[in-house]
């Protein structure tokens, strides 16, 4: 059997681990990034990126990001690129140091960039930029002809600048270090060429600024969108670039190991594996991954998966809880089961509007499912406009097509569908919908669109963020068969600990036609009854079970104990009473 | 090698030549076009009106004929007319019409439509159009900018883009009677200020004072270039829940002031700053002696928002002393008919006053019923400009410097994204069929997620020194004072 070298096995193993990490442990981060961009297969879209230094890296990064729609596919690209960086790093190291003992160290730049990618705001464009840098360095050291090398050294500066932005600075740095530390590079010709490179690298951003006058000079220096927020200077990404360039010279400075070669490599592998594990572990934020998972399943209408996630581990962040509550409502379980899970107030039912792109996106999903189509549309539009880097988003575009379809705005729906038809993964959906856009019968039969079209708000009112209970009341008044609206209204009162309004609205439960009064309603009713009336339990309405009354009596008898919160948590932690008394 | 070259050249030439078509069938009607250029009136110096037929086809064949010139093109998706040939054609058709015959190829057979005509007017339109491109959103904004577009071709470039100062907003661009050298625009945000170009000299103003309601908002230049009327507004918005409306924008308070550019001071007038009245949308008459504005009785907002009806008013202004007369005239009592006037814009020749009429309020862009109206200043007669109005919003409008053309924004294409239409008005006040601002790529408007906001004709390109602007935005702004 052929014996494979560790030079082949370890990059393969590394790539496999990266792939498995993003596919199995971190897939929702990929979904998250994918939904917030809109990659179009049009010449104008391509040109808009090509017009700017570093734009090509961003364009390729965005091209790859669209495959995050399927994390198992997107992860292949990430794994490939990180392995490619390692291989290119090894190539540059070999140029300065012939011994392969330090091979494990060539994984460092890839591991560090992997760690950066664990932050959802680091974009793949930066990774592409690093690949371009390493490719150009590799080409530089591959060329043997001195003349060709000189020509390439000069021409590569503007080319690399335009496709990879500020990466060119590190490329020039490599040239300078090569002259300083590699004897054969230290020629008069190379020195002159390097001076030219330095001059070009310094002047190019200023030349670009003179052409692209509507951008600040800092953009001309950085070029690539390493980070979602343009005002954040990409120090960490810059650090990885710097390290990638310095590593060959650092390794060259290490002592040459001639004995115990295998032991040395093994030790280095162990160190790299441990350090890599710690780096990735500390960079990964699984709480965010969880929120993203809730959002993804909600977006995909996978209500059972949302509930199953919560059954495994009750969510605690307002966004996750709001997704869970929506899933419960969609499955007709909100009123019955909501207090079986952690509830964090009305913010976990209908989060307040914020001028960002995550909260309005998730909250817009809830308003959409409730039937507040205009509000959902506004939240979606705001989320799209709040996207950093002036991006548009496939998810928002799809939702805008849906809200306009439901509102009967044919021309606008077609506009958004036409745009989505220029994407890879939304095109099929857009084409299918555009074919039936004029067929009301088919649309009305659609389980979601049909329901929303027939349950539209007819009487106009201004949406008030500060009076959500009133808004829910208006929605329910518009259609008193809208069970989701009713349960949201009641849930809002319960979570707001507003038992007066809860009691007022309870009689409306008749229109919903519950076979049995939901548990949370019973619990709230008993509590309110006992707090506001001295009547005996036997005079309570028939929809309250005796078992509940006894349970309430037991709870109330222990409620004033000094450590009541702890004592009651085991038996009553999943009741409304416990929420009312002990949750802020 | 030589033979190969000849062969390739021959193939290129063959491809460049238009295929002679053999029509299988001629339809009885003219083609259904996008954009609808059938019967429009255009200036002789406009860019090519590229179009497509609203039908499925593999090729389009177009013959454009004037009395002396003819142009034949054949393309796949849409008629992309070469700029130079189009210019020649228009120059040979001044005061006349162009006959356009369209045929389309379907399943390898050609089908011809009845010809349609475009009327070429001898009146030129100004060379450039300035507008803001902004997504028609709510409170949050993304990329935006003020751009200028050559009307003779398709070239567009940015006057200011908010890529320059991340997170900034830019609005309310205004020019002195179409002069690109005299411009006002506001940049909002941390580094913001009012950018004022006077004969290309730039200043950035800090316009909020202790005794005025807000920073400067809606501008209008005095024809002398010595003054700019601005509004001061306390603007809010609320959001509709039902499907036919999205946003309601209203003022809780608003005033009109005049800014004296030379003295850097605000001129206040009691009649324009009443506490019981909303005053807004000022504009000066071409002789500079009258200030038009809209005025409405104050109501409790937003509860009584539908009761706010703006009348069209005017007040005398003495440009020499920068003082106002005491008397306010009401030119059009829109409130009496349950309507509201916005954006009064006098034609430079003084013959007309164009405005938008809506059911209530002042933010006409969100009113589907918004239509353009024309007041004849000689007869005081007001009429709806039915020739250009549609079932959807027609809102902001601006006159060309020769008073023969006006540009207006309309939401007629899709109900949301405003697009600029240009229409001709002749000496008798007859308005021609408007045409959508032509674009080289026929899918331009379909793909564009921005609205064309505040289209304004300008006679030449604005030339802002961006590095100087960056310095001024980062530096100390010039604080405006108040005339005592």
Coordinates of C-alpha atoms in Angstrom, one line a residue, chain B:
Chain B
X1 CA -3.4 33.6 -42.2
X2 CA -4.4 36.4 -44.6
X3 CA -7.4 34.3 -45.8
X4 CA -8.4 33.7 -42.2
X5 CA -8.3 37.4 -41.5
X6 CA -10.5 38.0 -44.6
X7 CA -12.9 35.3 -43.5
X8 CA -13.2 36.7 -40.0
X9 CA -13.7 40.3 -41.4
X10 CA -16.4 39.0 -43.7
X11 CA -18.2 37.3 -40.8
X12 CA -18.1 40.4 -38.7
X13 CA -19.4 42.5 -41.5
X14 CA -22.2 40.1 -42.2
X15 CA -23.2 40.1 -38.5
X16 CA -23.1 43.9 -38.5
X17 CA -25.5 44.1 -41.4
X18 CA -29.1 43.9 -40.6
X19 CA -31.0 40.9 -42.0
X20 CA -33.5 41.9 -44.6
X21 CA -36.9 40.8 -43.3
X22 CA -39.7 39.2 -45.1
X23 CA -42.9 39.9 -43.2
X24 CA -45.2 37.0 -42.7
X25 CA -48.0 39.0 -41.2
X26 CA -48.8 42.6 -40.5
X27 CA -50.8 43.3 -37.3
X28 CA -53.5 45.9 -37.4
X29 CA -52.3 47.9 -34.5
X30 CA -49.1 49.7 -33.4
X31 CA -46.9 47.7 -31.0
X32 CA -47.4 47.8 -27.2
X33 CA -44.2 49.4 -26.2
X34 CA -42.1 49.6 -23.0
X35 CA -41.6 52.4 -22.3
X36 CA -44.7 53.8 -24.0
X37 CA -43.1 56.2 -26.5
X38 CA -46.0 56.0 -29.0
X39 CA -47.1 59.5 -29.8
X40 CA -44.8 61.3 -27.3
X41 CA -43.4 64.7 -27.9
X42 CA -39.6 64.9 -27.5
X43 CA -37.0 67.7 -27.7
X44 CA -34.5 67.4 -30.6
X45 CA -31.6 67.1 -28.2
X46 CA -32.8 64.1 -26.2
X47 CA -31.0 60.7 -25.9
X48 CA -32.2 57.8 -28.0
X49 CA -35.6 56.4 -26.9
X50 CA -34.6 52.8 -26.6
X51 CA -37.6 50.5 -26.3
X52 CA -38.9 47.0 -26.5
X53 CA -42.2 45.4 -27.5
X54 CA -44.3 43.8 -24.7
X55 CA -44.3 40.4 -26.4
X56 CA -42.2 37.3 -26.7
X57 CA -39.8 37.5 -29.6
X58 CA -36.3 36.6 -30.6
X59 CA -35.4 39.6 -32.7
X60 CA -36.7 43.1 -33.2
X61 CA -36.4 45.1 -36.4
X62 CA -36.9 48.9 -36.3
X63 CA -37.0 51.4 -39.1
X64 CA -37.0 55.1 -38.0
X65 CA -37.8 57.6 -40.8
X66 CA -37.9 61.3 -41.0
X67 CA -38.5 63.2 -44.3
X68 CA -34.8 63.1 -45.2
X69 CA -33.1 60.5 -42.9
X70 CA -33.7 56.9 -42.2
X71 CA -32.3 54.5 -39.7
X72 CA -32.6 50.8 -39.6
X73 CA -31.6 48.7 -36.7
X74 CA -32.1 45.0 -35.8
X75 CA -31.4 43.6 -32.4
X76 CA -32.2 40.7 -30.1
X77 CA -33.8 42.0 -27.0
X78 CA -34.7 45.7 -27.5
X79 CA -34.2 48.6 -29.9
X80 CA -30.8 50.0 -28.8
X81 CA -30.5 53.1 -31.1
X82 CA -27.0 54.4 -31.8
X83 CA -26.6 57.9 -30.3
X84 CA -25.0 59.6 -33.3
X85 CA -27.5 58.3 -35.9
X86 CA -30.3 59.2 -33.6
X87 CA -29.0 62.8 -33.2
X88 CA -28.9 63.1 -37.0
X89 CA -32.4 61.8 -37.3
X90 CA -33.7 64.2 -34.7
X91 CA -31.9 67.2 -36.2
X92 CA -33.5 66.4 -39.5
X93 CA -37.0 66.1 -37.9
X94 CA -37.3 69.3 -35.9
X95 CA -40.9 70.4 -35.8
X96 CA -41.9 67.2 -37.5
X97 CA -42.5 63.6 -36.7
X98 CA -40.5 60.4 -36.9
X99 CA -42.3 57.4 -38.3
X100 CA -41.2 54.2 -36.6
X101 CA -42.0 50.8 -38.0
X102 CA -41.4 47.8 -35.8
X103 CA -41.3 44.1 -36.7
X104 CA -40.5 41.2 -34.4
X105 CA -39.3 37.7 -35.2
X106 CA -41.2 34.8 -33.6
X107 CA -40.4 31.2 -34.6
X108 CA -38.2 32.4 -37.5
X109 CA -41.0 34.4 -39.0
X110 CA -41.3 38.2 -39.0
X111 CA -44.5 40.0 -37.9
X112 CA -44.9 43.7 -38.5
X113 CA -46.9 46.3 -36.5
X114 CA -48.5 49.4 -37.8
X115 CA -46.1 52.3 -37.6
X116 CA -46.2 54.8 -34.7
X117 CA -44.9 58.4 -34.5
X118 CA -42.8 60.5 -32.2
X119 CA -43.1 64.2 -32.5
X120 CA -39.8 66.1 -32.5
X121 CA -40.1 69.6 -31.1
X122 CA -37.9 72.5 -32.0
X123 CA -37.6 73.6 -28.4
X124 CA -34.5 72.2 -26.8
X125 CA -34.5 70.8 -23.3
X126 CA -31.7 71.7 -20.8
X127 CA -28.6 69.5 -21.2
X128 CA -28.7 67.9 -17.8
X129 CA -31.1 66.5 -15.2
X130 CA -30.1 66.3 -11.5
X131 CA -31.9 64.0 -9.2
X132 CA -31.5 62.1 -6.0
X133 CA -31.5 58.3 -6.2
X134 CA -32.8 56.8 -2.9
X135 CA -34.8 53.7 -2.0
X136 CA -38.4 54.6 -1.3
X137 CA -38.2 53.4 2.3
X138 CA -39.4 54.5 5.7
X139 CA -36.9 55.6 8.4
X140 CA -33.7 53.8 7.6
X141 CA -31.7 54.6 4.5
X142 CA -28.9 52.9 2.7
X143 CA -26.9 54.1 -0.3
X144 CA -28.1 57.3 -1.9
X145 CA -26.7 60.1 -3.9
X146 CA -27.4 63.1 -6.0
X147 CA -26.6 62.5 -9.6
X148 CA -26.6 64.4 -12.9
X149 CA -27.5 62.8 -16.2
X150 CA -26.7 64.1 -19.6
X151 CA -30.0 64.3 -21.5
X152 CA -28.3 64.0 -24.8
X153 CA -26.9 60.6 -24.0
X154 CA -26.9 58.2 -21.1
X155 CA -24.0 59.4 -19.1
X156 CA -24.7 59.7 -15.4
X157 CA -22.3 60.8 -12.7
X158 CA -22.5 61.5 -9.0
X159 CA -22.6 65.1 -7.6
X160 CA -22.5 63.6 -4.1
X161 CA -22.8 60.0 -2.9
X162 CA -23.1 59.0 0.7
X163 CA -20.2 56.5 0.2
X164 CA -18.1 59.6 0.9
X165 CA -19.3 60.0 4.4
X166 CA -20.6 56.7 5.6
X167 CA -24.1 56.9 7.1
X168 CA -24.8 60.4 5.8
X169 CA -28.0 61.4 4.1
X170 CA -28.2 63.9 1.4
X171 CA -31.3 65.8 0.3
X172 CA -33.0 68.8 -1.0
X173 CA -30.8 69.8 -3.9
X174 CA -31.8 73.0 -5.5
X175 CA -30.4 75.2 -8.3
X176 CA -30.7 78.9 -9.1
X177 CA -32.8 78.8 -12.3
X178 CA -31.0 75.7 -13.6
X179 CA -27.6 77.1 -13.0
X180 CA -25.2 74.3 -12.0
X181 CA -22.9 76.9 -10.4
X182 CA -25.4 77.9 -7.8
X183 CA -26.7 75.0 -5.8
X184 CA -27.9 74.2 -2.3
X185 CA -28.1 70.7 -0.8
X186 CA -28.2 69.3 2.7
X187 CA -25.9 66.6 4.0
X188 CA -27.4 65.2 7.2
X189 CA -25.5 63.2 9.8
X190 CA -22.6 63.7 12.2
X191 CA -20.5 65.7 9.8
X192 CA -23.5 67.2 8.0
X193 CA -24.3 70.8 7.0
X194 CA -26.0 72.7 4.2
X195 CA -23.7 72.8 1.2
X196 CA -24.0 76.1 -0.7
X197 CA -22.4 76.7 -4.1
X198 CA -22.5 80.3 -5.2
X199 CA -20.9 80.8 -8.5
X200 CA -19.0 77.6 -7.8
X201 CA -17.7 78.9 -4.4
X202 CA -18.5 76.4 -1.8
X203 CA -19.5 77.0 1.8
X204 CA -20.9 74.6 4.4
X205 CA -23.5 76.1 6.7
X206 CA -24.7 75.3 10.1
X207 CA -28.3 76.3 9.8
X208 CA -30.0 75.6 13.1
X209 CA -30.3 78.5 15.4
X210 CA -31.8 78.9 18.9
X211 CA -34.7 80.9 17.6
X212 CA -35.7 78.8 14.6
X213 CA -37.6 75.6 14.5
X214 CA -35.1 73.4 12.7
X215 CA -32.3 73.2 10.2
X216 CA -33.0 74.5 6.7
X217 CA -35.2 72.0 4.8
X218 CA -37.0 72.7 1.4
X219 CA -35.2 75.3 -0.6
X220 CA -36.0 77.7 -3.5
X221 CA -33.5 80.1 -5.0
X222 CA -34.3 83.7 -5.6
X223 CA -33.6 84.6 -9.3
X224 CA -31.0 87.2 -8.3
X225 CA -29.0 84.5 -6.5
X226 CA -28.9 86.6 -3.4
X227 CA -31.5 84.8 -1.4
X228 CA -32.8 81.3 -0.9
X229 CA -36.2 80.6 0.7
X230 CA -36.1 77.6 3.0
X231 CA -38.7 75.9 5.1
X232 CA -38.1 74.9 8.7
X233 CA -40.0 71.8 9.6
X234 CA -40.8 69.5 12.5
X235 CA -41.5 66.5 10.4
X236 CA -42.8 63.1 11.6
X237 CA -44.1 60.0 10.0
X238 CA -46.6 57.3 10.9
X239 CA -47.3 54.0 9.2
X240 CA -50.5 52.7 7.7
X241 CA -51.7 49.2 8.4
X242 CA -54.0 48.7 5.4
X243 CA -52.7 47.8 2.0
X244 CA -53.4 50.9 -0.1
X245 CA -51.1 53.3 1.8
X246 CA -47.7 52.9 3.4
X247 CA -46.5 56.1 5.1
X248 CA -48.0 59.3 6.3
X249 CA -45.5 62.1 6.6
X250 CA -46.7 65.3 8.3
X251 CA -45.4 68.4 10.0
X252 CA -46.2 69.2 13.6
X253 CA -45.0 72.7 12.9
X254 CA -43.4 74.5 9.9
X255 CA -42.2 77.9 8.9
X256 CA -40.8 79.6 5.9
X257 CA -37.8 81.9 6.1
X258 CA -35.5 83.6 3.5
X259 CA -31.8 83.2 3.8
X260 CA -29.7 86.2 2.7
X261 CA -26.6 84.6 1.2
X262 CA -24.4 87.7 1.2
X263 CA -25.2 88.7 4.7
X264 CA -25.4 85.1 6.0
X265 CA -28.5 85.8 7.9
X266 CA -32.1 84.5 8.1
X267 CA -34.9 86.9 7.3
X268 CA -38.0 86.2 9.2
X269 CA -41.5 87.2 8.3
X270 CA -44.4 86.9 10.8
X271 CA -46.8 86.0 8.1
X272 CA -44.6 83.0 7.2
X273 CA -44.0 81.9 10.8
X274 CA -47.4 81.8 12.3
X275 CA -48.0 79.5 15.3
X276 CA -51.5 78.6 14.1
X277 CA -50.6 77.9 10.5
X278 CA -48.4 75.4 8.7
X279 CA -46.3 77.3 6.0
X280 CA -44.3 75.3 3.6
X281 CA -42.9 74.9 0.0
X282 CA -41.8 78.4 -0.9
X283 CA -40.9 79.5 -4.4
X284 CA -40.0 82.9 -5.9
X285 CA -41.7 84.3 -9.0
X286 CA -39.3 84.8 -12.0
X287 CA -39.1 88.6 -11.3
X288 CA -38.2 87.8 -7.7
X289 CA -40.9 90.2 -6.3
X290 CA -43.3 87.5 -5.1
X291 CA -42.9 84.5 -2.8
X292 CA -45.3 81.7 -3.3
X293 CA -45.9 79.3 -0.5
X294 CA -48.4 76.8 0.8
X295 CA -50.3 77.5 3.9
X296 CA -52.7 75.3 6.0
X297 CA -54.6 75.8 9.3
X298 CA -52.8 73.9 12.0
X299 CA -54.5 70.8 13.2
X300 CA -53.8 68.3 16.0
X301 CA -51.4 65.9 14.5
X302 CA -51.4 63.1 13.6
X303 CA -55.0 62.5 14.7
X304 CA -56.4 65.2 12.4
X305 CA -54.0 64.6 9.6
X306 CA -56.7 64.3 6.9
X307 CA -58.0 67.8 7.8
X308 CA -54.8 69.5 6.9
X309 CA -55.4 71.3 3.6
X310 CA -52.8 73.7 2.1
X311 CA -53.9 76.7 0.1
X312 CA -51.6 78.3 -2.5
X313 CA -50.6 81.7 -1.2
X314 CA -48.2 84.5 -2.1
X315 CA -46.6 87.5 -0.4
X316 CA -44.7 90.4 -1.9
X317 CA -40.9 90.5 -1.5
X318 CA -38.5 93.4 -2.1
X319 CA -35.2 92.0 -3.3
X320 CA -33.5 95.3 -2.8
X321 CA -34.1 95.5 0.9
X322 CA -34.9 91.8 1.6
X323 CA -38.3 92.7 3.1
X324 CA -41.8 91.4 2.8
X325 CA -45.0 93.1 2.2
X326 CA -47.7 92.9 4.8
X327 CA -50.4 91.3 2.7
X328 CA -50.7 87.6 2.0
X329 CA -52.8 86.7 -1.1
X330 CA -54.5 83.3 -1.5
X331 CA -54.2 82.3 -5.1
X332 CA -55.9 79.0 -5.0
X333 CA -58.2 78.0 -2.1
X334 CA -57.7 74.2 -2.3
X335 CA -59.0 73.8 1.3
X336 CA -62.4 75.0 0.0
X337 CA -62.7 72.0 -2.3
X338 CA -61.2 69.6 0.3
X339 CA -57.8 69.4 -1.4
X340 CA -54.3 70.4 -0.6
X341 CA -51.6 72.1 -2.7
X342 CA -47.9 71.2 -2.7
X343 CA -44.8 72.2 -4.6
X344 CA -45.9 75.4 -6.4
X345 CA -43.3 76.0 -9.2
X346 CA -43.6 79.0 -11.4
X347 CA -42.4 78.7 -15.0
X348 CA -39.4 80.8 -15.7
X349 CA -41.4 82.9 -18.2
X350 CA -43.9 83.6 -15.5
X351 CA -46.9 82.4 -17.4
X352 CA -47.7 79.4 -15.3
X353 CA -47.6 78.1 -11.8
X354 CA -47.5 74.3 -11.6
X355 CA -48.3 72.5 -8.4
X356 CA -49.4 69.1 -7.1
X357 CA -52.9 68.6 -5.7
X358 CA -53.7 65.9 -3.1
X359 CA -56.6 65.1 -0.8
X360 CA -54.8 66.4 2.3
X361 CA -51.4 67.1 3.8
X362 CA -48.1 68.0 2.1
X363 CA -46.1 64.9 1.4
X364 CA -47.6 64.2 -2.0
X365 CA -45.2 61.4 -3.0
X366 CA -47.1 59.0 -0.7
X367 CA -50.5 60.0 -2.2
X368 CA -51.7 57.9 -5.0
X369 CA -54.3 60.6 -5.9
X370 CA -51.5 63.2 -6.3
X371 CA -51.9 65.0 -9.7
X372 CA -50.3 67.9 -11.4
X373 CA -52.2 71.1 -11.9
X374 CA -51.5 74.3 -13.8
X375 CA -52.4 77.8 -12.8
X376 CA -52.4 80.4 -15.6
X377 CA -51.0 83.5 -13.9
X378 CA -52.7 85.8 -16.4
X379 CA -56.2 84.4 -16.0
X380 CA -55.8 82.7 -12.6
X381 CA -57.5 79.7 -14.2
X382 CA -56.5 76.3 -12.7
X383 CA -56.6 73.1 -14.6
X384 CA -55.6 69.5 -14.1
X385 CA -52.8 68.5 -16.5
X386 CA -54.7 65.5 -17.7
X387 CA -52.3 64.9 -20.5
X388 CA -49.6 63.8 -18.0
X389 CA -51.6 62.6 -14.9
X390 CA -52.1 59.0 -14.2
X391 CA -54.0 56.8 -11.7
X392 CA -50.8 56.8 -9.6
X393 CA -48.7 59.5 -7.9
X394 CA -47.5 62.5 -9.9
X395 CA -45.5 64.6 -7.6
X396 CA -42.4 66.7 -7.8
X397 CA -42.0 68.7 -10.9
X398 CA -39.5 71.2 -12.3
X399 CA -39.4 73.5 -15.3
X400 CA -36.8 73.8 -18.0
X401 CA -35.1 77.1 -18.2
X402 CA -36.9 78.0 -21.5
X403 CA -40.3 77.1 -19.9
X404 CA -41.1 74.7 -22.7
X405 CA -40.5 71.4 -20.8
X406 CA -41.2 70.1 -17.4
X407 CA -40.0 67.0 -15.7
X408 CA -42.1 65.3 -13.1
X409 CA -41.8 62.2 -11.0
X410 CA -44.4 59.5 -11.2
X411 CA -45.1 56.2 -9.7
X412 CA -47.2 54.9 -12.6
X413 CA -44.8 52.1 -13.6
X414 CA -45.1 50.0 -10.4
X415 CA -46.8 52.1 -7.8
X416 CA -43.7 52.7 -5.6
X417 CA -40.5 53.6 -7.4
X418 CA -40.7 57.1 -8.8
X419 CA -39.5 57.6 -12.3
X420 CA -38.9 60.9 -14.2
X421 CA -41.1 61.8 -17.1
X422 CA -40.6 64.8 -19.3
X423 CA -43.4 66.7 -21.1
X424 CA -43.6 69.6 -23.5
X425 CA -45.9 72.6 -23.1
X426 CA -46.4 74.9 -26.1
X427 CA -47.2 78.6 -26.4
X428 CA -50.9 77.9 -26.0
X429 CA -50.4 75.9 -22.9
X430 CA -51.1 72.6 -24.7
X431 CA -49.2 69.7 -23.1
X432 CA -47.8 66.9 -25.1
X433 CA -47.7 63.2 -24.2
X434 CA -44.9 62.8 -21.6
X435 CA -42.0 60.4 -22.1
X436 CA -40.1 58.3 -19.6
X437 CA -36.5 59.5 -19.2
X438 CA -34.8 57.2 -21.8
X439 CA -32.1 54.7 -20.6
X440 CA -29.7 52.7 -22.7
X441 CA -30.6 49.4 -21.0
X442 CA -34.3 48.7 -21.3
X443 CA -34.3 46.8 -18.0
X444 CA -32.8 49.8 -16.1
X445 CA -36.0 50.8 -14.3
X446 CA -36.9 47.1 -13.6
X447 CA -33.6 46.4 -12.0
X448 CA -33.2 49.7 -10.1
X449 CA -34.2 49.7 -6.5
X450 CA -34.0 53.5 -6.2
X451 CA -36.5 56.2 -6.8
X452 CA -35.7 59.3 -8.8
X453 CA -36.3 62.0 -6.3
X454 CA -36.5 65.8 -7.0
X455 CA -35.7 65.8 -10.7
X456 CA -34.3 69.2 -11.6
X457 CA -33.2 70.5 -15.0
X458 CA -29.7 72.1 -15.1
X459 CA -28.0 73.8 -18.0
X460 CA -24.5 72.3 -17.4
X461 CA -22.7 69.9 -15.1
X462 CA -22.3 70.6 -11.4
X463 CA -18.7 70.6 -10.6
X464 CA -18.2 70.2 -6.8
X465 CA -14.7 70.0 -5.5
X466 CA -15.1 66.8 -3.5
X467 CA -11.8 67.0 -1.6
X468 CA -12.7 70.6 -0.6
X469 CA -16.1 69.4 0.5
X470 CA -14.5 66.6 2.6
X471 CA -12.4 69.2 4.3
X472 CA -15.3 71.5 4.9
X473 CA -17.5 68.8 6.3
X474 CA -14.8 67.8 8.8
X475 CA -14.1 71.4 9.7
X476 CA -16.1 74.1 11.4
X477 CA -19.2 75.1 9.6
X478 CA -20.4 78.6 9.0
X479 CA -23.2 79.4 11.5
X480 CA -26.0 81.4 10.0
X481 CA -27.3 84.4 11.9
X482 CA -30.7 86.0 12.3
X483 CA -31.5 89.5 10.9
X484 CA -32.5 91.7 13.9

